[in-house]
């Protein structure tokens, strides 16, 4: 969740919406290296992949640390 939020924030800040164009927030400064106006084109699929990787890693780690998995029945 936080990886996608950070990626979206960084891409939005370095997009032409914030700098470099006539209708940008700061039109006189040009630090726009991300060419698209919408950061969602990259950040949504990347956030999905990061979430999938995080859930796969946490489920693999949870099995080895779970006290119920080792408790006798």
C-alpha positions as a printed Julia matrix, in Angstrom:
73×3 Matrix{Float64}:
  0.0     0.0     0.0
  2.75    2.46    0.92
  4.89    1.57   -2.09
  2.12    2.52   -4.5
  1.39    5.73   -2.61
  5.04    6.75   -2.64
  5.39    5.94   -6.33
  2.24    7.88   -7.21
  3.4    10.9    -5.21
  6.84   10.93   -6.81
  5.46   10.51  -10.33
  2.85   13.23   -9.81
  5.49   15.64   -8.51
  7.8    15.05  -11.48
  5.03   15.15  -14.12
  4.22   18.03  -16.5
  1.21   18.84  -14.32
  3.49   20.33  -11.66
  6.26   21.95  -13.73
  7.42   22.7   -17.22
  4.19   23.54  -19.06
  2.09   26.7   -19.33
 -0.76   25.29  -17.23
  1.45   23.68  -14.56
  1.59   24.6   -10.91
  5.08   26.06  -11.43
  5.27   26.96  -15.15
  8.63   28.76  -14.96
 10.52   25.78  -13.5
 11.13   22.61  -15.51
 11.9    19.47  -13.5
  9.4    17.2   -15.24
 11.13   13.95  -16.21
  7.96   11.82  -16.15
  6.28   12.5   -19.52
  2.65   11.61  -18.69
  0.11   13.82  -16.95
 -1.46   10.93  -15.05
  0.77    9.0   -12.63
 -1.82    6.23  -12.48
 -0.61    4.77  -15.77
  2.47    3.44  -13.99
  1.66    3.58  -10.27
 -1.54    1.49  -10.31
  0.0    -1.6   -11.95
  3.19   -1.15   -9.9
  1.18   -0.87   -6.66
 -0.7    -4.04   -7.56
  2.56   -5.91   -8.15
  4.11   -4.54   -4.95
  1.02   -5.57   -2.98
  1.08   -9.03   -4.5
  4.76   -9.45   -3.68
  4.21   -8.17   -0.15
  1.3   -10.51    0.52
  3.18  -13.49   -0.88
  6.21  -12.7     1.28
  4.15  -12.14    4.43
  2.18  -15.36    3.99
  5.41  -17.32    3.53
  6.86  -15.77    6.7
  3.66  -16.2     8.71
  3.67  -19.98    8.35
  7.04  -20.34   10.03
  6.21  -18.02   12.95
  2.68  -19.12   13.73
  2.38  -20.67   17.21
 -0.74  -22.61   16.18
  1.14  -24.38   13.42
  3.44  -26.02   15.99
  0.92  -26.56   18.78
  0.06  -30.19   19.53
 -3.55  -31.17   19.1
